Short mmCIF file of C-alpha atoms in Angstrom, two decimals:
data_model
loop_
_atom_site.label_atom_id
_atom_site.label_comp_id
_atom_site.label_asym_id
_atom_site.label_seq_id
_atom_site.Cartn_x
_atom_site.Cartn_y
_atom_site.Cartn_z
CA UNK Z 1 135.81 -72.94 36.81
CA UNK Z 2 135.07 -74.91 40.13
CA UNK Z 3 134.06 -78.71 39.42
CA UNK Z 4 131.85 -79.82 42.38
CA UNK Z 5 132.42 -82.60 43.94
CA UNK Z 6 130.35 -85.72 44.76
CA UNK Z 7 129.82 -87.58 47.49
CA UNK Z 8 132.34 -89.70 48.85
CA UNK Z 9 132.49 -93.66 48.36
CA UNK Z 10 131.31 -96.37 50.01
CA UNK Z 11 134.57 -97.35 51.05
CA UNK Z 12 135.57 -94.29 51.84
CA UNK Z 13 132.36 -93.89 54.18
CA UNK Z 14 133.55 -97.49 55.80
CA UNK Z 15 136.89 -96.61 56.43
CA UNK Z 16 136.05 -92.90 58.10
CA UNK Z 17 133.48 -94.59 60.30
CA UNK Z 18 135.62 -97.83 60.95
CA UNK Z 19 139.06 -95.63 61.78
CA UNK Z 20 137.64 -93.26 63.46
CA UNK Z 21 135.90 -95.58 66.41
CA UNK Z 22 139.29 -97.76 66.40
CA UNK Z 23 141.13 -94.80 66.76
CA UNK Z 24 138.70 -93.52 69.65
CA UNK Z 25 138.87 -97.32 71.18
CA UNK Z 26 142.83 -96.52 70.89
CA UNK Z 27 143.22 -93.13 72.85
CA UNK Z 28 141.21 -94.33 75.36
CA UNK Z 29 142.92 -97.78 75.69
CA UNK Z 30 145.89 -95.34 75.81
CA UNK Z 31 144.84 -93.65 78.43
CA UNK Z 32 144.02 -96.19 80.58
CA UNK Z 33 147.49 -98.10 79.74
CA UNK Z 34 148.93 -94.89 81.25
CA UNK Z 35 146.78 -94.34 84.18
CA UNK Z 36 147.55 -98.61 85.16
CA UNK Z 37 151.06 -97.84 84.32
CA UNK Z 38 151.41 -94.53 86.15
CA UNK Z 39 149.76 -96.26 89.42
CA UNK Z 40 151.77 -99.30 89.60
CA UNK Z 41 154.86 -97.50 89.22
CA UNK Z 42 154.03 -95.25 92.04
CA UNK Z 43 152.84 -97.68 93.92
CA UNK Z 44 156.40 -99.92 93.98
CA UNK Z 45 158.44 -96.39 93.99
CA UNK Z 46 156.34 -95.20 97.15
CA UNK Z 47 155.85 -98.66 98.75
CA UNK Z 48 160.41 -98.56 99.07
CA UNK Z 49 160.33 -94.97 100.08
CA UNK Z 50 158.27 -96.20 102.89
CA UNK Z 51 160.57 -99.08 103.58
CA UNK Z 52 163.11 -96.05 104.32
CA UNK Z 53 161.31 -93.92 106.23
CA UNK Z 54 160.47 -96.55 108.88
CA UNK Z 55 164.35 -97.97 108.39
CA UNK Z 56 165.35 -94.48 109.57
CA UNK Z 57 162.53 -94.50 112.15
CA UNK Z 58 164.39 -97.60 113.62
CA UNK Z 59 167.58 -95.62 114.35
CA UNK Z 60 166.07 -93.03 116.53
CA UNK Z 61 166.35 -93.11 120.57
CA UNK Z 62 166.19 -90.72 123.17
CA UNK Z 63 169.21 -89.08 124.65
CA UNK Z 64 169.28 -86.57 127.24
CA UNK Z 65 165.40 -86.38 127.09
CA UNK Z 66 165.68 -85.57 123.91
CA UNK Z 67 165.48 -88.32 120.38
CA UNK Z 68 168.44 -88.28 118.51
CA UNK Z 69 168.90 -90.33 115.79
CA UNK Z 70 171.76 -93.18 116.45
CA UNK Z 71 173.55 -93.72 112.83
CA UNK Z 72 176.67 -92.37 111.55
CA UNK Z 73 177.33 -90.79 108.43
CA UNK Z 74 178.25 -94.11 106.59
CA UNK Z 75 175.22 -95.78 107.80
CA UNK Z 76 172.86 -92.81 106.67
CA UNK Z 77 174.57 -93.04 102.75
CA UNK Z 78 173.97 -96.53 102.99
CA UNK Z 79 170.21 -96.03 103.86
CA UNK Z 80 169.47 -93.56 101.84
CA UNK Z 81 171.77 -94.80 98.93
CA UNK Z 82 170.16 -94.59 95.34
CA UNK Z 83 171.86 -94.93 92.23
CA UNK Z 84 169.81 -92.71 89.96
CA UNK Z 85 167.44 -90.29 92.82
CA UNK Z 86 168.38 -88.03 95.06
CA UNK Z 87 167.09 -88.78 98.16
CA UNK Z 88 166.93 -86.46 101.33
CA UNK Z 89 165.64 -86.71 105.09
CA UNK Z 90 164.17 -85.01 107.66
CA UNK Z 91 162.87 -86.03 111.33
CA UNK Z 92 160.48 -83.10 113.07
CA UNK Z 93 159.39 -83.37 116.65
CA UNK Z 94 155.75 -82.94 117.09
CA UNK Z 95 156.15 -78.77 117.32
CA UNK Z 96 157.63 -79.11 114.71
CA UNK Z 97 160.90 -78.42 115.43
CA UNK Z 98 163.80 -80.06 113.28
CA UNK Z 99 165.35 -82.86 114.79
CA UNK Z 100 167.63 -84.13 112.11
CA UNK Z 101 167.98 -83.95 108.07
CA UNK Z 102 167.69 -81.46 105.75
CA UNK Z 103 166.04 -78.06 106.70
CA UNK Z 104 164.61 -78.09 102.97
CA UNK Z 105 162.27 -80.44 103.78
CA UNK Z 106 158.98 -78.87 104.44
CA UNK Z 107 157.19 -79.38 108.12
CA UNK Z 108 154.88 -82.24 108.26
CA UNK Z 109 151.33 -81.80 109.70
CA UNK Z 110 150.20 -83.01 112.81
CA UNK Z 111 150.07 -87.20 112.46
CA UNK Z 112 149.16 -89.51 114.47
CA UNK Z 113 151.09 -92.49 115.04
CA UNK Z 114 150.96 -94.81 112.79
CA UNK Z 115 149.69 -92.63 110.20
CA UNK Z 116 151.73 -91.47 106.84
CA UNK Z 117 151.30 -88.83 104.15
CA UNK Z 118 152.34 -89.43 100.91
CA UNK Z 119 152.71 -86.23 98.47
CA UNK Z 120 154.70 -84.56 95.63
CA UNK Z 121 156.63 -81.77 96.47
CA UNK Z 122 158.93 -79.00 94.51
CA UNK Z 123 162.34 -78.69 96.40
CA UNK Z 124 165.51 -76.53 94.70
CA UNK Z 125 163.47 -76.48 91.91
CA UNK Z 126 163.31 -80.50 91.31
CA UNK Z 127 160.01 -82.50 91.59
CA UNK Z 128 160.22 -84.75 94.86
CA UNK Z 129 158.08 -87.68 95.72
CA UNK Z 130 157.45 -87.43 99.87
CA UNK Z 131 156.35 -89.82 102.33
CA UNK Z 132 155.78 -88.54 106.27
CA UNK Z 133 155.52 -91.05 108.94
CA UNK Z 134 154.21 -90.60 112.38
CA UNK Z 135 156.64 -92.80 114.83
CA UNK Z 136 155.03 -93.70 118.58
CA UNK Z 137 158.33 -95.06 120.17
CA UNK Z 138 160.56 -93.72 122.22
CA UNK Z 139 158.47 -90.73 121.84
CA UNK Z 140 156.04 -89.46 119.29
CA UNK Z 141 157.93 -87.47 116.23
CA UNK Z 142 157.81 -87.94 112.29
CA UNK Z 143 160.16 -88.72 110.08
CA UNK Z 144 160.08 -87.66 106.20
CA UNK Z 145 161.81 -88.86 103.16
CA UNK Z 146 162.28 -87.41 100.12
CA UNK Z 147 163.12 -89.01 96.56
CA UNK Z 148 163.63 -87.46 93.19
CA UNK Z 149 161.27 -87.99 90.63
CA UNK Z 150 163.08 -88.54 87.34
CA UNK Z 151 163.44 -92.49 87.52
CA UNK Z 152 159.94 -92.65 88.17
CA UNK Z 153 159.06 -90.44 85.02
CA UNK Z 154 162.01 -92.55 82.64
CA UNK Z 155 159.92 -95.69 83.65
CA UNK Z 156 156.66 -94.75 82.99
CA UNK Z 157 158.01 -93.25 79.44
CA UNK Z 158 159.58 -96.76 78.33
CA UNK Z 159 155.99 -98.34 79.42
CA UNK Z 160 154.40 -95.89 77.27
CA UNK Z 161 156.09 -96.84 74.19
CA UNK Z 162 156.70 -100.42 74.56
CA UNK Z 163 152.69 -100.52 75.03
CA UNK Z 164 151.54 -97.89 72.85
CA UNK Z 165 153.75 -98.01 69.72
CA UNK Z 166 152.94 -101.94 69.32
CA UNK Z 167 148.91 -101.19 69.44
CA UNK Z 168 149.64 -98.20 66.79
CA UNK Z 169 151.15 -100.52 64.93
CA UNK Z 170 148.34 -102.63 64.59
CA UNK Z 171 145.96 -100.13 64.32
CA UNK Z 172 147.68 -99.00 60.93
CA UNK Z 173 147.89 -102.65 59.85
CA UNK Z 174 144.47 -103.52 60.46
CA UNK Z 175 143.41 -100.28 58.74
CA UNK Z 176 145.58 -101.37 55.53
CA UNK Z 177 143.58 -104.83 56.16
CA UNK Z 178 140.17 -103.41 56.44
CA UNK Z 179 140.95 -101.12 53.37
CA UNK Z 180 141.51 -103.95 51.25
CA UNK Z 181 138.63 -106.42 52.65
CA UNK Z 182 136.26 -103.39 52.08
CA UNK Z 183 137.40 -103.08 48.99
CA UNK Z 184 136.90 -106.74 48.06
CA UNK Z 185 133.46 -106.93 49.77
CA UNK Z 186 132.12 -103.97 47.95
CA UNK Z 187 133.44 -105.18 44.80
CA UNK Z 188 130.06 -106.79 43.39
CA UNK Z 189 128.71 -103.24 43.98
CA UNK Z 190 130.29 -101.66 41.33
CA UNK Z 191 129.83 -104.77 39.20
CA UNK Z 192 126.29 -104.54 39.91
CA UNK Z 193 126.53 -100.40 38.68
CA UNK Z 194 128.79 -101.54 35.30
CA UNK Z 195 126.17 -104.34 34.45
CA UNK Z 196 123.04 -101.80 35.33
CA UNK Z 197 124.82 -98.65 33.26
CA UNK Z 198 125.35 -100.90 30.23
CA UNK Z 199 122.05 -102.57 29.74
CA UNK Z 200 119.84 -102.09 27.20
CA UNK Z 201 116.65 -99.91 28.02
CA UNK Z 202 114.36 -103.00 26.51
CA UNK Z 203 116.60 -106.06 28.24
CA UNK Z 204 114.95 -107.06 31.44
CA UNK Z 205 116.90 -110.71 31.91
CA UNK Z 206 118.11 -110.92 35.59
CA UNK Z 207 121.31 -108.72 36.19
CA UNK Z 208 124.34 -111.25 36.72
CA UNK Z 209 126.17 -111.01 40.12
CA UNK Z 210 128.95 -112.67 42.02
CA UNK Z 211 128.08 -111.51 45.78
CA UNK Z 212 129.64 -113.04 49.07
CA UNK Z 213 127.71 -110.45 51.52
CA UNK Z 214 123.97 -110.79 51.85
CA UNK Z 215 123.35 -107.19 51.49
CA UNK Z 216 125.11 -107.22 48.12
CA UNK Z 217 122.74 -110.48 46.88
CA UNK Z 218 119.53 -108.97 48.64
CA UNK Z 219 120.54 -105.78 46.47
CA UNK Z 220 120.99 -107.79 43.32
CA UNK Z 221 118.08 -109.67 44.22
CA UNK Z 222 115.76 -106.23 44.63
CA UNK Z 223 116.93 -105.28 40.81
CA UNK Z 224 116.07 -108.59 39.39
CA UNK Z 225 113.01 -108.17 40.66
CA UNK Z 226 112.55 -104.62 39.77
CA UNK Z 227 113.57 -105.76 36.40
CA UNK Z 228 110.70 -108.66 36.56
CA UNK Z 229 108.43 -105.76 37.13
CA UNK Z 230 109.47 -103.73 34.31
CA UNK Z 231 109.02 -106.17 32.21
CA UNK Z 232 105.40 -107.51 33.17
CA UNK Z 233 104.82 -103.85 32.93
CA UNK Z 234 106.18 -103.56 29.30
CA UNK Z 235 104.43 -106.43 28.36
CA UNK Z 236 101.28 -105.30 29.95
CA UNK Z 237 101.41 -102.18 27.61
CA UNK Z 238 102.33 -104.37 24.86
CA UNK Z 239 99.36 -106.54 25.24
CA UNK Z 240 97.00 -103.45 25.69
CA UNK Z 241 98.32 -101.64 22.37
CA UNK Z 242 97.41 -105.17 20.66
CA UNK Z 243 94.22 -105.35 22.76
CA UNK Z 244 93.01 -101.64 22.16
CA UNK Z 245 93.49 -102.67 17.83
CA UNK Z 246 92.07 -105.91 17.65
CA UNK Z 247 88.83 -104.49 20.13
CA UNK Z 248 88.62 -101.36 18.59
CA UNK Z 249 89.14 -103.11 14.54
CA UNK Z 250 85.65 -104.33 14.43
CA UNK Z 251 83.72 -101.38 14.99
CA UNK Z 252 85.85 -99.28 13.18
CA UNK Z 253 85.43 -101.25 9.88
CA UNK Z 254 81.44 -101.40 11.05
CA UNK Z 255 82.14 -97.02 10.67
CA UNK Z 256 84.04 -97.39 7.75
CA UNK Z 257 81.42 -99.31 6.27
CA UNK Z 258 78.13 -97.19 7.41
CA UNK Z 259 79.74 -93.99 6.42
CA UNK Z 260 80.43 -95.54 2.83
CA UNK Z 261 76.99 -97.10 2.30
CA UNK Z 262 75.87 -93.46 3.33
CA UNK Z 263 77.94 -91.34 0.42
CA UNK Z 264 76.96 -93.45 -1.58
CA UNK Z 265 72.81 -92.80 -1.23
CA UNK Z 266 71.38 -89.25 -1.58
CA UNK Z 267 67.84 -90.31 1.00
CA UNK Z 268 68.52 -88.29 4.02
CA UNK Z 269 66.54 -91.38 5.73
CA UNK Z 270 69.53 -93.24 4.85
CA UNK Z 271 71.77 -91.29 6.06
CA UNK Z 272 69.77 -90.71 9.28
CA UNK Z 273 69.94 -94.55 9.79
CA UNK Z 274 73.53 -95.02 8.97
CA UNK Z 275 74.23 -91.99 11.54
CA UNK Z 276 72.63 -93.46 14.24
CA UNK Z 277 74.80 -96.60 13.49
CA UNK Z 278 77.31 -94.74 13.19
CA UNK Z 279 76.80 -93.22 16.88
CA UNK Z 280 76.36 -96.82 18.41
CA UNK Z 281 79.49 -97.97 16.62
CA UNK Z 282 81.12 -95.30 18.30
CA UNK Z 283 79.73 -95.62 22.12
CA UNK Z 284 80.65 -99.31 21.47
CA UNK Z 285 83.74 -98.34 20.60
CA UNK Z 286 84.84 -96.10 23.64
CA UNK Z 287 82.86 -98.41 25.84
CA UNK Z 288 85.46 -101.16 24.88
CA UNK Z 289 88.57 -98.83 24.97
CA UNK Z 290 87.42 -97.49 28.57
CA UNK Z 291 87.45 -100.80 29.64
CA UNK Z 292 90.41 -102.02 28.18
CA UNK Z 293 92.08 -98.88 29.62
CA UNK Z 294 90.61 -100.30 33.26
CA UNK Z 295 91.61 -103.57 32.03
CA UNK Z 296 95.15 -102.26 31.60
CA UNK Z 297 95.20 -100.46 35.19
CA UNK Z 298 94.30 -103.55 36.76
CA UNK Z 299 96.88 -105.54 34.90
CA UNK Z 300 99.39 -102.94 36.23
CA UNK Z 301 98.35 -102.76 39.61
CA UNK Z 302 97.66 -106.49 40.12
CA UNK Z 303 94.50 -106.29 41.17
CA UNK Z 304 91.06 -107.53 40.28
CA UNK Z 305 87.62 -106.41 39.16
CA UNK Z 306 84.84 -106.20 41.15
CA UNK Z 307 82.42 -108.73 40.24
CA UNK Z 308 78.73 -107.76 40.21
CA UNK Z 309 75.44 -109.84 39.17
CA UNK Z 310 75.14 -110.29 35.60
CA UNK Z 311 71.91 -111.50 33.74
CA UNK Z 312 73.82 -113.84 31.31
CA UNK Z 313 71.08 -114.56 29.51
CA UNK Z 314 70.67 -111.31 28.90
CA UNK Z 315 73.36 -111.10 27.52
CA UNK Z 316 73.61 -113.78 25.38
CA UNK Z 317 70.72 -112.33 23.93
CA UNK Z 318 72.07 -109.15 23.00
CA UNK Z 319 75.06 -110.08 21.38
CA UNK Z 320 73.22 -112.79 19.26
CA UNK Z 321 71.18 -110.24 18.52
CA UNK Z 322 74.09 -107.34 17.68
CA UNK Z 323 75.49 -110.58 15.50
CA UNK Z 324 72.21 -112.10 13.39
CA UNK Z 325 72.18 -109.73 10.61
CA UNK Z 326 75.66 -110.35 10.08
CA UNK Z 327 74.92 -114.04 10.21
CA UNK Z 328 72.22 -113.71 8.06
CA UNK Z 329 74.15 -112.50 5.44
CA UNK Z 330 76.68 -114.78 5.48
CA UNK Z 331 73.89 -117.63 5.81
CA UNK Z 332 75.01 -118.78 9.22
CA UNK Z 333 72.62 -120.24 11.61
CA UNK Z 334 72.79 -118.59 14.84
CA UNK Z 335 71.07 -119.35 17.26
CA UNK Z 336 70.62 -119.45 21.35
CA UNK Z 337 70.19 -122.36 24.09
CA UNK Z 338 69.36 -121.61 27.61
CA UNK Z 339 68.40 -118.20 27.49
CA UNK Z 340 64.56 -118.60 28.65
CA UNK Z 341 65.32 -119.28 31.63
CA UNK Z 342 66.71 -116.30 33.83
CA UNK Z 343 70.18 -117.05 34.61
CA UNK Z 344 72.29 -114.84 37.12
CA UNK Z 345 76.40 -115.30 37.71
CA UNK Z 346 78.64 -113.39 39.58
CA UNK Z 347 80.76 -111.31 36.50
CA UNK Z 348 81.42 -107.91 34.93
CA UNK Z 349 79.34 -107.38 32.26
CA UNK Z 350 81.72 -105.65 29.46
CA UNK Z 351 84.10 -108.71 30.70
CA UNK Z 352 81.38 -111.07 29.58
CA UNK Z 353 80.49 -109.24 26.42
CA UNK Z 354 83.81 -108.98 25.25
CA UNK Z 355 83.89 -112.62 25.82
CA UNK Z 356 81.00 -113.26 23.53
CA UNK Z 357 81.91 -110.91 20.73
CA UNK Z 358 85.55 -112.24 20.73
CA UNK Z 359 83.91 -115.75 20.66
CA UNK Z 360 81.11 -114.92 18.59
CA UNK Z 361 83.61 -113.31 15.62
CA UNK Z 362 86.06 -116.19 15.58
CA UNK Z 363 83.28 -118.43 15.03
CA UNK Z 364 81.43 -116.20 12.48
CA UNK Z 365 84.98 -115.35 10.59
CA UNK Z 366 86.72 -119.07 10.62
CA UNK Z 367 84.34 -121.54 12.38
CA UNK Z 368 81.81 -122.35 9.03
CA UNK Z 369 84.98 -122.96 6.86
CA UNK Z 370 84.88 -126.32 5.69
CA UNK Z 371 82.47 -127.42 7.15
CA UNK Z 372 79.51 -129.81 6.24
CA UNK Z 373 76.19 -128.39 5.38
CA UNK Z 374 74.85 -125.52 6.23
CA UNK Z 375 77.16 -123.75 9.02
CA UNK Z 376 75.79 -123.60 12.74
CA UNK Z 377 76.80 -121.26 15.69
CA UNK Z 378 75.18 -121.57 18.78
CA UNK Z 379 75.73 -119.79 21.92
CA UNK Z 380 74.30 -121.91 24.92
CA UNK Z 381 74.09 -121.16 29.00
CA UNK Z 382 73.65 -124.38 31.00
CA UNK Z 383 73.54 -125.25 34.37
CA UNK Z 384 76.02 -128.68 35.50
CA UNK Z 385 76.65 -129.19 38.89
CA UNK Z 386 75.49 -125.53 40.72
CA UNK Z 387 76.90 -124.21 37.72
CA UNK Z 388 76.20 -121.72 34.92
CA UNK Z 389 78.14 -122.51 32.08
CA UNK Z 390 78.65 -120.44 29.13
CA UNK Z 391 79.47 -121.46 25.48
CA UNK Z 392 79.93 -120.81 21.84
CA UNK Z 393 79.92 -123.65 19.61
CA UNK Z 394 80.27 -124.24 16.06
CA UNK Z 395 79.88 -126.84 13.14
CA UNK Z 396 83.43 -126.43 11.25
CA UNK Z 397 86.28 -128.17 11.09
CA UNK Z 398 87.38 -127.80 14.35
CA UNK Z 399 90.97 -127.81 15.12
CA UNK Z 400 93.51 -131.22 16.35
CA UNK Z 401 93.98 -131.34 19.94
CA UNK Z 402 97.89 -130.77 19.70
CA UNK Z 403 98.15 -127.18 18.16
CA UNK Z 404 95.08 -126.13 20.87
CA UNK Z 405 97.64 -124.14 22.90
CA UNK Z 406 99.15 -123.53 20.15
CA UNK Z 407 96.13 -121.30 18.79
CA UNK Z 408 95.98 -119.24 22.10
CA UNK Z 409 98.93 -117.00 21.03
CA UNK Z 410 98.72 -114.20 19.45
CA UNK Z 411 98.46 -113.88 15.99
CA UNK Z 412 98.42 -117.91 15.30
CA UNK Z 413 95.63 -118.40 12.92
CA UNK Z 414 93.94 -122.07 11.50
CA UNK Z 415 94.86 -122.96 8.01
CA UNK Z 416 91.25 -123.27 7.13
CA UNK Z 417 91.49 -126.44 5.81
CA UNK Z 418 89.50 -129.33 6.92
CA UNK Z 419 91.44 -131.50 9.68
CA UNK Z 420 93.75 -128.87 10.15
CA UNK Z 421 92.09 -126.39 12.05
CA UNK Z 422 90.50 -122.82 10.80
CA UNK Z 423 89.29 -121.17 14.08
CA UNK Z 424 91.00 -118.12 14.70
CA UNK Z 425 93.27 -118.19 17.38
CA UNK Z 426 95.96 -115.31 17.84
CA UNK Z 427 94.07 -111.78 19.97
CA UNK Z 428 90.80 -113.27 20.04
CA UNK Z 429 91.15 -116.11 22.33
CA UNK Z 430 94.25 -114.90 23.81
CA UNK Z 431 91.28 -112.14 25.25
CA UNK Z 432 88.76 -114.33 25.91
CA UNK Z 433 91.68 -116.62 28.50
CA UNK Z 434 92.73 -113.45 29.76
CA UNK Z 435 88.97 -111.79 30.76
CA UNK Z 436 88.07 -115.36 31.83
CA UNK Z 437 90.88 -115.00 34.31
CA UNK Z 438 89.60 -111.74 35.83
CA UNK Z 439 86.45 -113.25 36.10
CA UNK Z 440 87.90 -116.06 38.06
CA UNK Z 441 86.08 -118.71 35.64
CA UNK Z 442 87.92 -121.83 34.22
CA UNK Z 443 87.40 -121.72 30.45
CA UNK Z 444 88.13 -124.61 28.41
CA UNK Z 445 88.26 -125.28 24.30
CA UNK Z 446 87.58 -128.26 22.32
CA UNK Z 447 85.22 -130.15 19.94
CA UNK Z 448 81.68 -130.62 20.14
CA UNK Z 449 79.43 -133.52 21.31
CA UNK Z 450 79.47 -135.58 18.00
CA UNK Z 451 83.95 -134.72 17.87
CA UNK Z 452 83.29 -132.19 15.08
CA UNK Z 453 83.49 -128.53 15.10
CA UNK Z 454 84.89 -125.89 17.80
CA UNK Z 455 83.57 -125.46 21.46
CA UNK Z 456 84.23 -122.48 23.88
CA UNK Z 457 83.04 -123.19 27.56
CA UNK Z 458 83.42 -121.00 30.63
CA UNK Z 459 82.29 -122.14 33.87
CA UNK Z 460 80.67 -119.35 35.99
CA UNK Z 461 80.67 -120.02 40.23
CA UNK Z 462 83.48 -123.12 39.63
#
């Protein structure tokens, strides 16, 4: 059974890419170390050939009409004398004819004096290097000399590899350097994977990591703040699961209770009424988790509501209205300030009556605890300063200024005794900060006018 395999390293990805452009860079530094070499070599091999030819030139008069060449035999080894070349001569009229030398050496081309021909040449079967001169004086002719290539080739070799083997040399050591600096630079890489593979799926604390390379801490930096994401987004669902049960508590119980009172009565006018309750509990119900659901998408996405005109004392109205039987019963006075006048903001109106039914129910459930007198709730909309401000107010105990922010987490609750505090804190005014937010209005909490009781305010247009 074939295991596949994956795809190759980082460093392995470095290396391939870094090698294989140094070893390019190499071959063709290579190449032109040989080309330089191979030119300057020829160049001093060719420049003394030509010091012989015109040496030999120098030796030639005319005798009998006809240009002999005037040096004996010793002189000629002594010219042409080389220690490790062969080197042969030849001196052609300009017919062509042979006027001394070595019959081997092929017949020059027409030149004209002073002009010389340098080219390679295969003679016996050895590789010659060959330099014809055209000579003016006594009388035009051209002398040739010949020189064995070997030298020449043994030269250029020992160039090669006292200038090639050194750069190979550091080619492998800076690869065996570069193998272990990649190596080291990647390193917070795979201590970046090890710390990402073993965290927990609910631990979103910033991922630890000891980077020297910018890429590395801009990488470590992107999962930190993917991780500071994930975990606004986790507790974005947390606070809508919280949200969606203390919203949706209230008019669930208000079922509960409808569909009791109903069993419990055999008047089909009862249970006509306690129906249609039932119904409004219900559209009140999904009207609040639709919202909270929007609520939640918004929270996610980071962005905000669109804010309409709202009649606010229209609203006020209704929800003192949705809240006096309750009152009633529990022989609260609630009442309403401000609402004869028309009063317009700029809001969302489930925003704004989730506002007043969180407020409203705090104050109903723990603001008329200990309290002197008969308990008072009353919901006011004033106008200070351009304005419109919106609050609920109550005549209990209130609660001390130090455990305020206290009360705005979740599930903190007064003690309900007097001087201590029995407002309801926890969901209920945790919701009313957070859709005060969206509607971009400052909301405060405190006492009332005289220092007693509880006192909501959120300022509309600030």
């Amino acid at each position: 059974m074939s295991s596949r395999r994956g795809p190759p390293s980082l460093r392995q990805n470095l290396l391939r890419h870094i090698l294989l452009w140094l070893g390019l860079a190499w071959l063709f530094g290579s190449a032109v170390t040989v080309g330089v070499g191979q030119w300057f070599t020829q160049q001093a091999f060719d420049r003394a050939l030509l010091d012989d030819a015109y040496l030999l030139a120098s030796k030639v008069q005319v005798q009998g009409r006809r240009l002999a060449l005037q040096a004996t035999e010793r002189e000629l080894q002594d010219f042409l004398f080389d220690q490790n070349e062969t080197v042969l001569f030849a001196m052609h009229g300009t017919d062509g004819a042979l006027l001394a030398g070595e019959a081997a050496l092929p017949r020059p081309p027409r030149l004209s004096p002073p002009d010389r021909l340098f080219r390679d040449q295969d003679i016996a079967g050895r590789r010659f290097r060959v330099v014809m001169l055209g000579v003016a004086q006594p009388s035009p002719f051209v002398v040739s000399v010949a020189q064995s290539t070997s030298e020449r080739a043994r030269l250029l070799r020992e160039l090669l590899a006292f200038s090639l083997a050194p750069q190979l040399l550091l080619l492998l050591v800076l690869a065996w350097r570069l193998h272990r600096s990649i190596a080291q630079d990647i390193a917070p890489l795979a201590q970046l994977r090890a710390a990402v593979e073993q965290r927990q799926a609910g631990d979103f604390t910033p991922v630890p990591v000891q980077a020297d390379s910018a890429e590395a801490h801009d990488l470590a930096r992107a999962i930190n703040l993917l991780l500071g994401r994930l975990e606004e987004s986790a507790r974005g669902q947390r606070e809508f699961t919280g949200n969606v049960a203390h919203e949706l508590r209230t008019p669930l119980a208000g079922i509960r209770a409808q569909a009791e009172y109903g069993l419990r009565h055999r008047d089909p006018e009862v249970w006509h009424e306690q129906l249609q309750g039932i119904a409004a509990s219900e559209t009140r119900a999904s009207q609040a988790l639709d919202k909270l659901l929007a609520l939640a998408l918004a929270y996610e996405a980071g962005t905000a509501l669109q804010l309409v005109p709202v009649r606010l004392d229209e609203a006020v109205q209704e929800a003192v209205m949705r809240f006096l039987p309750r009152a009633d019963k529990q022989g609260v006075d609630l009442g309403a300030e401000g609402v004869d006048t028309p009063s317009t903001v700029q809001a969302d109106l489930t925003l704004v009556e989730g506002i007043l039914n969180n407020l409203l129910e705090n104050a109903l459930r723990h603001g008329t605890a200990g309290g002197d007198g008969r308990p008072v709730v009353t919901v006011a909309v004033q106008q200070e300063d351009g304005r419109t401000v919106l609050s609920v107010q109550d005549n209990g105990p209130g609660i001390p200024p130090e455990r305020r922010s206290e009360m705005l987490k979740r599930g903190v609750r007064g003690v309900g005794q007097p001087g201590a505090g029995s407002t309801a804190g926890g969901v209920g005014l945790a919701l009313v900060t957070f859709y005060a937010q969206l509607l971009k209005a400052p909301v405060s909490f405190g006492s009332g006018p005289d220092g007693r009781g509880w006192r909501c305010a959120i300022v509309f247009g600030a």
